Every structure is written in C-alpha cells, then in structure tokens.
CSV table of C-alpha atoms and ligand atoms in Angstrom, one decimal:
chain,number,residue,atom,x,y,z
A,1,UNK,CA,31.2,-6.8,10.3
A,2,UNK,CA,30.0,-4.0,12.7
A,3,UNK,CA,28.1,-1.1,10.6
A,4,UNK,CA,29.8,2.3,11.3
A,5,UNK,CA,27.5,5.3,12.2
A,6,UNK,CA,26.8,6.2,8.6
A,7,UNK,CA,24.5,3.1,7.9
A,8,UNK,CA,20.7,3.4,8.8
A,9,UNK,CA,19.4,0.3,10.4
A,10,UNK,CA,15.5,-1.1,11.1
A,11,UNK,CA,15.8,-4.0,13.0
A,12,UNK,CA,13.1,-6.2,12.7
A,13,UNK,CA,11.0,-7.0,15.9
A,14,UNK,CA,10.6,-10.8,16.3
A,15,UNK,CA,11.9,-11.8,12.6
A,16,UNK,CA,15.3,-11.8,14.3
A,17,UNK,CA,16.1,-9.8,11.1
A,18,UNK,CA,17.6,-6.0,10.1
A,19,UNK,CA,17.5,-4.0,6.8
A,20,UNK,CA,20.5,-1.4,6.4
A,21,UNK,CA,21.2,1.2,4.0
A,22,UNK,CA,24.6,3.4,3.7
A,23,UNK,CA,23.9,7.2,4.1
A,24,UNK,CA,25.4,10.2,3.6
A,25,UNK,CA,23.4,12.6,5.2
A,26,UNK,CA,20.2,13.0,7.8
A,27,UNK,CA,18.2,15.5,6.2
A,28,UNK,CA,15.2,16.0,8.5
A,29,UNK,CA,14.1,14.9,11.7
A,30,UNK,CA,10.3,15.6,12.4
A,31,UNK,CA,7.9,14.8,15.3
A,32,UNK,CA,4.6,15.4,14.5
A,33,UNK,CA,1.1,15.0,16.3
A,34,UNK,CA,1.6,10.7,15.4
A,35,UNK,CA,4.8,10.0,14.3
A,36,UNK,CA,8.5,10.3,13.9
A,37,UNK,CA,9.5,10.9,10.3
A,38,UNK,CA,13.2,11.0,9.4
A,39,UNK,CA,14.4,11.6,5.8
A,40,UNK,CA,17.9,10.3,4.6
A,41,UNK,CA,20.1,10.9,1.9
A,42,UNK,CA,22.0,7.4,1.0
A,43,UNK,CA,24.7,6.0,-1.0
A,44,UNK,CA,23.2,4.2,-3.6
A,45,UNK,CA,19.2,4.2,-3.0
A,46,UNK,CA,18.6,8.1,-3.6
A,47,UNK,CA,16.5,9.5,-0.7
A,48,UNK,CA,15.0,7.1,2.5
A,49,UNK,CA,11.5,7.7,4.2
A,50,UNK,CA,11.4,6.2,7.9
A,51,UNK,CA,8.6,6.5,10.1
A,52,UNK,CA,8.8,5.7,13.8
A,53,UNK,CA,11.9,3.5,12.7
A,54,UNK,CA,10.3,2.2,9.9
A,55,UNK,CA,11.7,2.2,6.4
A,56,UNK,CA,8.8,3.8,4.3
A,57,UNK,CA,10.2,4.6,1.0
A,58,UNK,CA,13.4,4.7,-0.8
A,59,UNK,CA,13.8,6.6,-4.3
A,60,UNK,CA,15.3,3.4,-5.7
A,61,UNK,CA,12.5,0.6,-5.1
A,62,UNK,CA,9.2,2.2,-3.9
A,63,UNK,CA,7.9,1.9,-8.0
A,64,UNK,CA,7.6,-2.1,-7.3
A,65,UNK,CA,5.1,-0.7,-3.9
A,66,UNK,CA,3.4,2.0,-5.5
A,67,UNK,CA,2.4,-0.1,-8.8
A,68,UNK,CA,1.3,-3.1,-7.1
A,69,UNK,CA,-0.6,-0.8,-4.7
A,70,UNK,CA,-2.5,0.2,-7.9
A,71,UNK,CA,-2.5,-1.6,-10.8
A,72,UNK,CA,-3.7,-4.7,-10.4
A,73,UNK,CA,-6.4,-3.7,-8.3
A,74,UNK,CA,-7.8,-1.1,-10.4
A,75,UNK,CA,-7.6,-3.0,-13.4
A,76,UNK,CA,-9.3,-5.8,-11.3
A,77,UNK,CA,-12.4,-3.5,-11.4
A,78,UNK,CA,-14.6,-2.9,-14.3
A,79,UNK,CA,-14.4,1.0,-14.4
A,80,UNK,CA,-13.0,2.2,-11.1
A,81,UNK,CA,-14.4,6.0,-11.4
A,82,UNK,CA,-14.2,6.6,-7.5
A,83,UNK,CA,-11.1,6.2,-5.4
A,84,UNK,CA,-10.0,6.5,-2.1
A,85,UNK,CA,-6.5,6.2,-0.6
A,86,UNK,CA,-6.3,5.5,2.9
A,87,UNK,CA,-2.7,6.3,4.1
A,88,UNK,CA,-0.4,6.8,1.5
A,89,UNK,CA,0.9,10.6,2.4
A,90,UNK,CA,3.9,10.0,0.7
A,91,UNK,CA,1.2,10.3,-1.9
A,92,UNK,CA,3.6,8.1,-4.5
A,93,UNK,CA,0.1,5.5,-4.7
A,94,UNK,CA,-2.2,8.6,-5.7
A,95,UNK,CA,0.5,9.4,-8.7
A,96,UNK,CA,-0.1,5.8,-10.0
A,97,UNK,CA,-4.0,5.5,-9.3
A,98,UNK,CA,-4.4,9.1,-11.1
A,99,UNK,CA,-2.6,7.3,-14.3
A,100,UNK,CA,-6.3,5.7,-14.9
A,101,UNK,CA,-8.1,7.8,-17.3
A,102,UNK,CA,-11.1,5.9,-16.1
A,103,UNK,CA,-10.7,7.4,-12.5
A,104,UNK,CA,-12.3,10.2,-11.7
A,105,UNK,CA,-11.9,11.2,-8.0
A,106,UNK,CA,-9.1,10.1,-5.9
A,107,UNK,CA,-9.2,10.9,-2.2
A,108,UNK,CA,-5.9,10.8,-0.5
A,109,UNK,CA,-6.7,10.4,3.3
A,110,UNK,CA,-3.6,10.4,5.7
A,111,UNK,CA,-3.6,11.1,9.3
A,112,UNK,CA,-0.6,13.0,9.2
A,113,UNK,CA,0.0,16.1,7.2
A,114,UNK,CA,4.0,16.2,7.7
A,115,UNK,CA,4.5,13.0,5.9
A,116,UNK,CA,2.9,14.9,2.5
A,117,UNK,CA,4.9,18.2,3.3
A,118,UNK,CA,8.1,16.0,4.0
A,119,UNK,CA,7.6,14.2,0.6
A,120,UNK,CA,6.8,17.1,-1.3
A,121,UNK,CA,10.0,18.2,-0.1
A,122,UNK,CA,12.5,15.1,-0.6
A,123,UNK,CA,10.4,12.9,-3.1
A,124,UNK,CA,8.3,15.5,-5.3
A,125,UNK,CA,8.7,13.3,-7.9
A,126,UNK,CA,6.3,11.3,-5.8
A,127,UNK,CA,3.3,14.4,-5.2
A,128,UNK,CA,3.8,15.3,-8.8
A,129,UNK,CA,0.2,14.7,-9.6
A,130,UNK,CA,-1.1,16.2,-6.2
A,131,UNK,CA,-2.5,19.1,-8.1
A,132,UNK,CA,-4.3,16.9,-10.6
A,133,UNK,CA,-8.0,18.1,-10.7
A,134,UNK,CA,-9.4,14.8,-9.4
A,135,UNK,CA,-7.2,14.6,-6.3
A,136,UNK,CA,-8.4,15.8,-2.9
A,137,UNK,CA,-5.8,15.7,-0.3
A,138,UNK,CA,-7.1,15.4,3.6
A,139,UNK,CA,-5.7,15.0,6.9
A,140,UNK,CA,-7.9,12.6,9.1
A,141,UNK,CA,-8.0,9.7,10.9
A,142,UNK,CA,-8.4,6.9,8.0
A,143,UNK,CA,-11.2,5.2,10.2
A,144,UNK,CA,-12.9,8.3,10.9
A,145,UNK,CA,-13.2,8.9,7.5
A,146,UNK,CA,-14.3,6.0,5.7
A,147,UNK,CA,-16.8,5.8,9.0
A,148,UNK,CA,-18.6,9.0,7.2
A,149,UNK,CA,-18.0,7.9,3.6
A,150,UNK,CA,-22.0,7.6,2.4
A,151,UNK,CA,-23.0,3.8,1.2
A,152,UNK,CA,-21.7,2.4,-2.0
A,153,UNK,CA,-20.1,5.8,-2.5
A,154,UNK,CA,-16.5,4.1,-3.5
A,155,UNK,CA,-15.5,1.4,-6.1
A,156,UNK,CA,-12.2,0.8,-4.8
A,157,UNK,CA,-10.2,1.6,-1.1
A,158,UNK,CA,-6.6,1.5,-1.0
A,159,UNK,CA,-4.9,1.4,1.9
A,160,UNK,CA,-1.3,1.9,1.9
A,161,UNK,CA,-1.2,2.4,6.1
A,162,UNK,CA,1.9,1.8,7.9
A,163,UNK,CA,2.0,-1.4,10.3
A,164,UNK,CA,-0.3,-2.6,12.3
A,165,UNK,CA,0.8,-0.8,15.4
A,166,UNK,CA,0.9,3.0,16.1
A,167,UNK,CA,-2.1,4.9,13.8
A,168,UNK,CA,-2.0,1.8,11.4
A,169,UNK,CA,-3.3,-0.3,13.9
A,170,UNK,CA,-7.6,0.6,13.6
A,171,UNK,CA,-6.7,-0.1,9.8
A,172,UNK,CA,-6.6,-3.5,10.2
A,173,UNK,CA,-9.5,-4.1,12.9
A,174,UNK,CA,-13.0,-5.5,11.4
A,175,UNK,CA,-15.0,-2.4,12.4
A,176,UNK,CA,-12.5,-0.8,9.8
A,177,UNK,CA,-13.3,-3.6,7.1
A,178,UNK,CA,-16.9,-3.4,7.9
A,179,UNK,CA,-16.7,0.3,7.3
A,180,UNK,CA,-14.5,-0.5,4.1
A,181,UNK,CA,-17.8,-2.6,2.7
A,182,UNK,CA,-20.2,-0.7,3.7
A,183,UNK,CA,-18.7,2.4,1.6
A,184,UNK,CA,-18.2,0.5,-1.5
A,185,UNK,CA,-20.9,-0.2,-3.9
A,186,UNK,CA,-21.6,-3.6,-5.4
A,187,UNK,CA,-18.3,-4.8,-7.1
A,188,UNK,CA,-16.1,-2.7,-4.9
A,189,UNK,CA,-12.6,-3.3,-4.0
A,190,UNK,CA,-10.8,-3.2,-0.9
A,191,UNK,CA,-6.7,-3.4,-1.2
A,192,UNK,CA,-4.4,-3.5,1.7
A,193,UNK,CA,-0.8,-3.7,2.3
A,194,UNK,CA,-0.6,-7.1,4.0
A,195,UNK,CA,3.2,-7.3,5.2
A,196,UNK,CA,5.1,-10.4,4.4
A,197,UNK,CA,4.0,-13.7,3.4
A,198,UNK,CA,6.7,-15.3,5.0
A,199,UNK,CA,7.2,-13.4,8.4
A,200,UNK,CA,3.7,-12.2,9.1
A,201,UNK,CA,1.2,-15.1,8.1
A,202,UNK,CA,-0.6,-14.8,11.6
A,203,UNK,CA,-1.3,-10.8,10.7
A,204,UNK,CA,-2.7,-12.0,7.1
A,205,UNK,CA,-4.7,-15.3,8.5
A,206,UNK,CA,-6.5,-12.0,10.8
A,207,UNK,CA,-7.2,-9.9,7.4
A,208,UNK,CA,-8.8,-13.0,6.2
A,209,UNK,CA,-10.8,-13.5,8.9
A,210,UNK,CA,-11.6,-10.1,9.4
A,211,UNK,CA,-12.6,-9.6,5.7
A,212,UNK,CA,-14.7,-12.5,5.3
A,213,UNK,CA,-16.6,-11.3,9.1
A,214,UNK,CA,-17.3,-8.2,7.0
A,215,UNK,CA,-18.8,-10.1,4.4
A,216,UNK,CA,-16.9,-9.6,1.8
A,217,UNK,CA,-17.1,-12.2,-1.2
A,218,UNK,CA,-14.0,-12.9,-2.5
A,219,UNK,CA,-10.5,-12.0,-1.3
A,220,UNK,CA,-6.6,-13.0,-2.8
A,221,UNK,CA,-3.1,-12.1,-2.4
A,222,UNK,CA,-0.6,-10.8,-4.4
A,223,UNK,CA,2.7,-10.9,-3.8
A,224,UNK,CA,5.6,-8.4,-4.8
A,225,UNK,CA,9.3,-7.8,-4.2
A,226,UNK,CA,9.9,-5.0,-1.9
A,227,UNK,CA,13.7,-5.2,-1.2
A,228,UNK,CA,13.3,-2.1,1.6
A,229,UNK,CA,10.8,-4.2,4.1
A,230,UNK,CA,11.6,-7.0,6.1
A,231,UNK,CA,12.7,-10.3,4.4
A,232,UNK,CA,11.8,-8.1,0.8
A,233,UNK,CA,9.3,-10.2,-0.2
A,234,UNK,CA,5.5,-8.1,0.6
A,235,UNK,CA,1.8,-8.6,-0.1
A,236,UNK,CA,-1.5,-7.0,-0.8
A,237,UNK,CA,-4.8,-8.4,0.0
A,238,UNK,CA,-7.6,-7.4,-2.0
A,239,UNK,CA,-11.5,-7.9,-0.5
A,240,UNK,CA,-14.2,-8.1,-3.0
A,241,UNK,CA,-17.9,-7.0,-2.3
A,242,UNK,CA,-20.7,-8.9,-3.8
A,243,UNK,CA,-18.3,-10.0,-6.7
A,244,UNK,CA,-15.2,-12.4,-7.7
A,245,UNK,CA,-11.8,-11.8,-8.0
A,246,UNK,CA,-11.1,-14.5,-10.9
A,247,UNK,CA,-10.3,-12.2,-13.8
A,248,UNK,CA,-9.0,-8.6,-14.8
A,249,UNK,CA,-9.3,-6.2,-17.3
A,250,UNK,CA,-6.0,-7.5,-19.2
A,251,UNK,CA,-6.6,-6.1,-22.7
A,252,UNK,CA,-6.9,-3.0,-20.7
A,253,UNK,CA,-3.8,-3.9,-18.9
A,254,UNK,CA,-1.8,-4.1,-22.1
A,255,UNK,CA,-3.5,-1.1,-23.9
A,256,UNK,CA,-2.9,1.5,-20.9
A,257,UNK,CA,-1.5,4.6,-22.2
A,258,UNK,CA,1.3,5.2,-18.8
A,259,UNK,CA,4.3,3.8,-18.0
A,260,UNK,CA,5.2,1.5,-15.5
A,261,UNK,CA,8.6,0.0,-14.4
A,262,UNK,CA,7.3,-3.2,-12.9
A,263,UNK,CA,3.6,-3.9,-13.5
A,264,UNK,CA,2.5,-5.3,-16.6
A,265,UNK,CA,0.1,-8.3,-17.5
A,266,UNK,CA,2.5,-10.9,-17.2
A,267,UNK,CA,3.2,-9.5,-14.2
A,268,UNK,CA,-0.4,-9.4,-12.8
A,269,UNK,CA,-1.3,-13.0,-13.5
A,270,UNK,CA,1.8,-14.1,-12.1
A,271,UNK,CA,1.4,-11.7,-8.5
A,272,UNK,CA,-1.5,-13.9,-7.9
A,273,UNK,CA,0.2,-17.4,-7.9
A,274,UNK,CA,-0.2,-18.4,-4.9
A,275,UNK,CA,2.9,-20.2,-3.3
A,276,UNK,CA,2.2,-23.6,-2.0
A,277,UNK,CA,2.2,-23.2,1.6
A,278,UNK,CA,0.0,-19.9,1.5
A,279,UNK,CA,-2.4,-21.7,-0.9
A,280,UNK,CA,-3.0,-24.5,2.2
A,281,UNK,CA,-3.1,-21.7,4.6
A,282,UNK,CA,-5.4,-19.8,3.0
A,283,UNK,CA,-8.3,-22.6,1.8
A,284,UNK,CA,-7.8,-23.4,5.8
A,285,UNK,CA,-8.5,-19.7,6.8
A,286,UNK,CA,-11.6,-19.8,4.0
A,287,UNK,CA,-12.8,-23.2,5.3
A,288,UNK,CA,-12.8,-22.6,8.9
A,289,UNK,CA,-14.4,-19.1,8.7
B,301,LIG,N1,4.5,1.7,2.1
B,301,LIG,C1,4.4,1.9,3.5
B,301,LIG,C2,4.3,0.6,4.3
B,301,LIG,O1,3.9,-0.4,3.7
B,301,LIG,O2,4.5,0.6,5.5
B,301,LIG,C3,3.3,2.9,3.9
B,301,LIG,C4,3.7,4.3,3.4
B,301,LIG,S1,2.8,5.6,3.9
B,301,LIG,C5,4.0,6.7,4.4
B,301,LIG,C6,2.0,5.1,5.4
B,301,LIG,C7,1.1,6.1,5.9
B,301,LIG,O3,0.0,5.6,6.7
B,301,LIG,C8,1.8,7.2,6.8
B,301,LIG,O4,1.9,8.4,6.0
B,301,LIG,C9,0.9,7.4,8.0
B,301,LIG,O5,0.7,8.7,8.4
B,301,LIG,C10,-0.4,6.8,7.5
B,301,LIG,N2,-1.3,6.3,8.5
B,301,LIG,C11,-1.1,5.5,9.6
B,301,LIG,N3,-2.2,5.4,10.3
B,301,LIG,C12,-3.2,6.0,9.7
B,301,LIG,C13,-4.6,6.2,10.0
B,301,LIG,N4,-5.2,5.7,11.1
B,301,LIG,N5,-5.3,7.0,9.1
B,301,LIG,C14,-4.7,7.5,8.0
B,301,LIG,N6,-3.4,7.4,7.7
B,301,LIG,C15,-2.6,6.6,8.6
C-alpha cells in the first residue's frame, strides 16, 4: 500500500527497513550550525522529533528511552552525586536523572542549542526540570567537553548522542571512551545508547572493543523496546571503571520516591538478560580483546 504525503517515513539505511508515522501537521523546519531538526504533529503518537531524518522522539514512547537511559544506570552506582549528560538536548534524560535525590549536579552537554529551544517549544513536558538548581545546560562539542572534565570528577556519563554518523560520530571513537574514564572516578559509569541488538551488532562489537581499550572493568547491555527506532528493539551499554557491574541498588530501586512508566526492578534485572546469540557474541568480543 503506497503511503500518501501525510505519513513521515525514515528509511533505514542497509536494514532494508522503514518506520512511518501518520501526521497532521509539519510544525517546524530548522537548520542549525549541525543538523536538520523537523518537529511533527501526528495522528496517534502526539508530537515527533527528527534529526537529519532521524526519528528522535515521539510524545507517545520516548518514556521507555529516557528511563532506561537513567535508571538502571544510576541505580547501578552506589551514590551517583555527579552527572553528566552528553547529548540529550531534548533534555527528556536530564528530567529523569534529576528524579535522584542522591544526584547533585547534572550537566546537560549538547552540541546544538536548537534541539533544547525546539523541545522546550513542542515537548516542554520534556525540559520541565531544566530550571532545577542542579542542572547546568551547555552548548559544546560532547568530546570537547569531557576532554576538559578534571580526573575522577564524574561518577556517571550518559550519553544519549544521535548515531554514529554526523556530530554523533567522535562519541563513539576510543579517544572519546578514554576521555569518558579518565573523568570518572573509581566506580564510575559510562552509559551509551548502543543502537539495536539485532541490526547493528558490528557497531556494539566496536563499543566493546573500544571500552575495554580504554580500560574499563566491566561492561553489559541492556536491552529495551523502543518502537520509534529501527527494528524497535534498542540497547544501552554501560562501561564500568575499576569496578563490577554484577548488582544494583534494588531496595533503592523499589523504595524511590518518582514515578516511572516502564522502569521498575523487575524490569532492571530482566533488561540485562542477555539473549542467546549476544551472550556468545559478547564472551567472543571479551575473549579476543
Ligand atoms: N534518543 C536519540 C537517539 O538515540 O538517537 C538521541 C536524542 S538526542 C536529540 C541526540 C542529541 O545528540 C542531539 O540533540 C544532538 O545535537 C546531540 N549530539 C550529536 N553529536 C553530539 C556531540 N558531538 N556532542 C554533543 N551532543 C551531540
């Protein structure tokens, strides 16, 4: 069935795969300095995000991205008190990490200043915690500032970046993971979005690589359902330094005092089963490294 103009399409590069959502509306169109940023109104999934043809966010399903962005990572640390979010100007991730009492400082670092405006704009539910007293907001290169972040000055780095092509690209490199360890202090977590398990292995078999180059100790995978990226099935990678990633603060977990739509314990134990095919591939990546 042909799509008629009012459906938005990505089409996936290589996956032989496409994602549509029905619209009603365009309601910005915006260049900036890096990238292209469109925002939709649709039919059924509230407002859309795309980036350089990208689907980004969609009212209806970026709570699954934004809480496994943050939860399980956070409550993978023993007291995460300093933050940084690299990427993320949608700022819907520094709304969840800021629902830790325990976090005191949460730097929000995106290259590109018209993705915050445009969401404060069409997804303000999304920024409603920009003014919170422990965010800072900048506008920088991600690499250039975590380059300057001073030694063990970070317990965990999130990076919510876009793919790894465009800006998105140096966030994925080793000088950028080396960086990452280098700025945390002992215990320290890295978290990245790592695409999909089942169309992007090759990019997380790099991240592996890359991660354990940079020395880091540990480093799993969690997997999520994110309906508005390709195939709908997406992943975070966390990197531990100078520690484990075998167990998490789950009385915490089932104490916290915020809601959530999607994470809960359960939940967390059961992101990290591994399925059988990425278990193999991933003792390979750790034994050949
Ligand atoms: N959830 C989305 C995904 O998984 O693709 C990411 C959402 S967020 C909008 C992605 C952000 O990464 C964008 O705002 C973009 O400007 C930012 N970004 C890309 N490259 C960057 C870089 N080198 N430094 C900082 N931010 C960067």
């Amino acid at each position: 069935m042909a799509l008629d103009d009012s459906w938005f399409t990505e089409q996936h590069d290589g996956a032989g795969s496409a994602f549509s959502l029905k619209t009603t509306a365009k309601l910005s169109d915006v260049q900036s300095d890096y990238q292209r940023i469109e925002m939709f109104d649709t039919t059924d999934w509230g407002k859309l995000m795309v980036i350089d043809g990208c689907t980004m966010v969609s009212t209806r399903d970026n709570f699954l991205y934004h809480e496994m962005m943050s939860h399980p990572v956070l409550f993978s640390h023993a007291a995460p008190k300093r933050v940084a979010i690299i990427g993320g100007g949608d700022c819907g991730t520094l709304r969840e990490v800021l629902k830790h009492p325990e976090v005191e400082r949460a730097v929000q670092i995106d290259i590109d200043e018209q993705v915050t405006r445009a969401a404060e704009k069409y997804f303000p539910e999304l920024c409603e915690s920009n003014h919170d007293p422990r965010a800072e907001l900048l506008w920088i290169d991600g690499i250039d500032w975590i380059n300057k972040a001073p030694a063990g000055s970070l317990d965990v780095i999130i990076v919510d970046s876009t793919d790894p092509i465009g800006p998105g690209e140096v966030l994925f490199t080793p000088a950028f993971y080396n960086a990452c360890h280098n700025a945390l202090a002992d215990g320290g977590l890295v978290v990245q979005q790592s695409e999909s398990p089942l169309l992007h292995l090759p990019i997380l078999e790099k991240m592996y690589r890359s991660l354990m180059a940079a020395r880091f100790s540990d480093a799993r995978t969690l997997f999520f359902p994110q309906p508005l990226y390709p195939s709908g099935w997406w992943s975070a990678t966390i990197g531990c330094k100078n520690g484990t990633l075998d167990g998490f603060r789950e009385a915490d977990a089932d104490r916290r005092r915020f809601d959530t739509h999607y994470y809960n314990s359960a939940i967390h134990r059961a992101a990290f089963a591994e399925p059988e095919f990425f278990r193999k591939a991933r003792a390979d990546w750790l034994a050949s490294n």
